[in-house]
Amino acid sequence: MASFKVLALAALLPGVAALVQPRRLGACSFDTEPTVPFFWDESCPQDSKSLGCLADGVHAQCRFCGVGAYSKVLCPASACSFDNPPHLPYYWDE
């Protein structure tokens, strides 16, 4: 019942829909997929001077992580992929 009221309110007031919708993160856009892991990092500054930021050359928030020159930038757990996900917490470690 509460979700119906929120949707009804969103339909009546312009701009309210943006407030009740979940925020979507951006996506990196590479011409060729890199071999270095990357992720969307909202903490990257717009000046793109932080290590690994602007990885795709387009978005400041697209960030390399985990290996080589970017080994000090920790990759989020979402950089890992499993056929059968573990039950214990995990993180990227090269």
Short mmCIF file of C-alpha atoms in Angstrom, two decimals:
data_model
loop_
_atom_site.label_atom_id
_atom_site.label_comp_id
_atom_site.label_asym_id
_atom_site.label_seq_id
_atom_site.Cartn_x
_atom_site.Cartn_y
_atom_site.Cartn_z
CA MET A 1 0.00 0.00 0.00
CA ALA A 2 2.82 2.42 0.86
CA SER A 3 4.56 1.85 -2.49
CA PHE A 4 1.31 2.65 -4.29
CA LYS A 5 1.11 5.99 -2.45
CA VAL A 6 4.70 6.85 -3.36
CA LEU A 7 4.08 6.00 -7.02
CA ALA A 8 0.86 8.02 -7.05
CA LEU A 9 2.69 10.99 -5.51
CA ALA A 10 5.53 10.61 -8.04
CA ALA A 11 3.01 10.72 -10.89
CA LEU A 12 1.47 13.94 -9.55
CA LEU A 13 4.65 15.89 -8.82
CA PRO A 14 7.32 16.37 -11.50
CA GLY A 15 10.79 15.55 -10.23
CA VAL A 16 9.60 13.35 -7.35
CA ALA A 17 10.16 10.20 -9.42
CA ALA A 18 13.89 10.93 -9.44
CA LEU A 19 13.84 11.05 -5.66
CA VAL A 20 12.18 7.67 -5.21
CA GLN A 21 14.10 5.78 -7.91
CA PRO A 22 17.36 4.07 -6.91
CA ARG A 23 20.44 5.93 -8.08
CA ARG A 24 22.22 4.19 -10.94
CA LEU A 25 25.99 4.24 -11.18
CA GLY A 26 27.63 5.14 -14.44
CA ALA A 27 29.54 2.74 -16.59
CA CYS A 28 33.01 2.83 -18.07
CA SER A 29 33.13 2.89 -21.85
CA PHE A 30 36.21 1.43 -23.50
CA ASP A 31 36.73 0.96 -27.22
CA THR A 32 38.70 -2.18 -26.33
CA GLU A 33 38.21 -3.97 -23.00
CA PRO A 34 41.43 -3.54 -20.95
CA THR A 35 43.26 -6.41 -19.28
CA VAL A 36 43.59 -4.31 -16.10
CA PRO A 37 40.56 -4.59 -13.74
CA PHE A 38 38.41 -1.47 -13.48
CA PHE A 39 35.30 -0.24 -11.69
CA TRP A 40 33.07 2.83 -11.29
CA ASP A 41 34.34 4.90 -8.36
CA GLU A 42 32.25 7.90 -7.28
CA SER A 43 35.14 9.08 -5.10
CA CYS A 44 37.34 9.92 -8.11
CA PRO A 45 37.68 13.70 -8.38
CA GLN A 46 36.55 15.46 -11.54
CA ASP A 47 40.12 16.65 -12.16
CA SER A 48 41.08 12.98 -12.74
CA LYS A 49 44.37 13.31 -10.88
CA SER A 50 43.86 10.36 -8.52
CA LEU A 51 45.63 7.11 -9.36
CA GLY A 52 43.63 5.03 -11.83
CA CYS A 53 40.81 7.55 -12.38
CA LEU A 54 39.73 8.40 -15.95
CA ALA A 55 40.65 4.85 -16.97
CA ASP A 56 38.46 4.93 -20.07
CA GLY A 57 39.62 8.40 -21.09
CA VAL A 58 36.00 9.61 -20.90
CA HIS A 59 34.65 9.35 -17.35
CA ALA A 60 36.57 10.62 -14.31
CA GLN A 61 34.87 7.95 -12.16
CA CYS A 62 36.09 5.02 -14.28
CA ARG A 63 39.07 3.67 -12.33
CA PHE A 64 41.74 1.02 -12.88
CA CYS A 65 42.60 -1.14 -9.86
CA GLY A 66 44.45 -4.10 -8.44
CA VAL A 67 47.50 -4.71 -10.63
CA GLY A 68 50.70 -3.09 -11.84
CA ALA A 69 50.81 0.67 -11.36
CA TYR A 70 47.28 0.45 -9.85
CA SER A 71 48.06 -2.21 -7.21
CA LYS A 72 47.51 0.33 -4.42
CA VAL A 73 43.94 0.94 -5.65
CA LEU A 74 41.86 -1.84 -4.10
CA CYS A 75 39.31 -3.40 -6.42
CA PRO A 76 35.83 -3.85 -4.95
CA ALA A 77 34.49 -7.36 -4.44
CA SER A 78 32.37 -6.83 -7.57
CA ALA A 79 35.59 -7.20 -9.61
CA CYS A 80 35.60 -10.89 -8.65
CA SER A 81 33.53 -13.44 -10.51
CA PHE A 82 32.72 -17.01 -9.52
CA ASP A 83 30.83 -19.94 -11.01
CA ASN A 84 29.83 -20.75 -7.43
CA PRO A 85 30.13 -17.67 -5.14
CA PRO A 86 31.73 -18.35 -1.73
CA HIS A 87 29.84 -17.98 1.52
CA LEU A 88 32.73 -16.11 3.13
CA PRO A 89 33.62 -12.46 2.47
CA TYR A 90 36.12 -11.92 -0.34
CA TYR A 91 38.05 -9.18 -2.12
CA TRP A 92 40.39 -8.74 -5.11
CA ASP A 93 44.05 -9.48 -4.35
CA GLU A 94 46.62 -9.84 -7.11
#
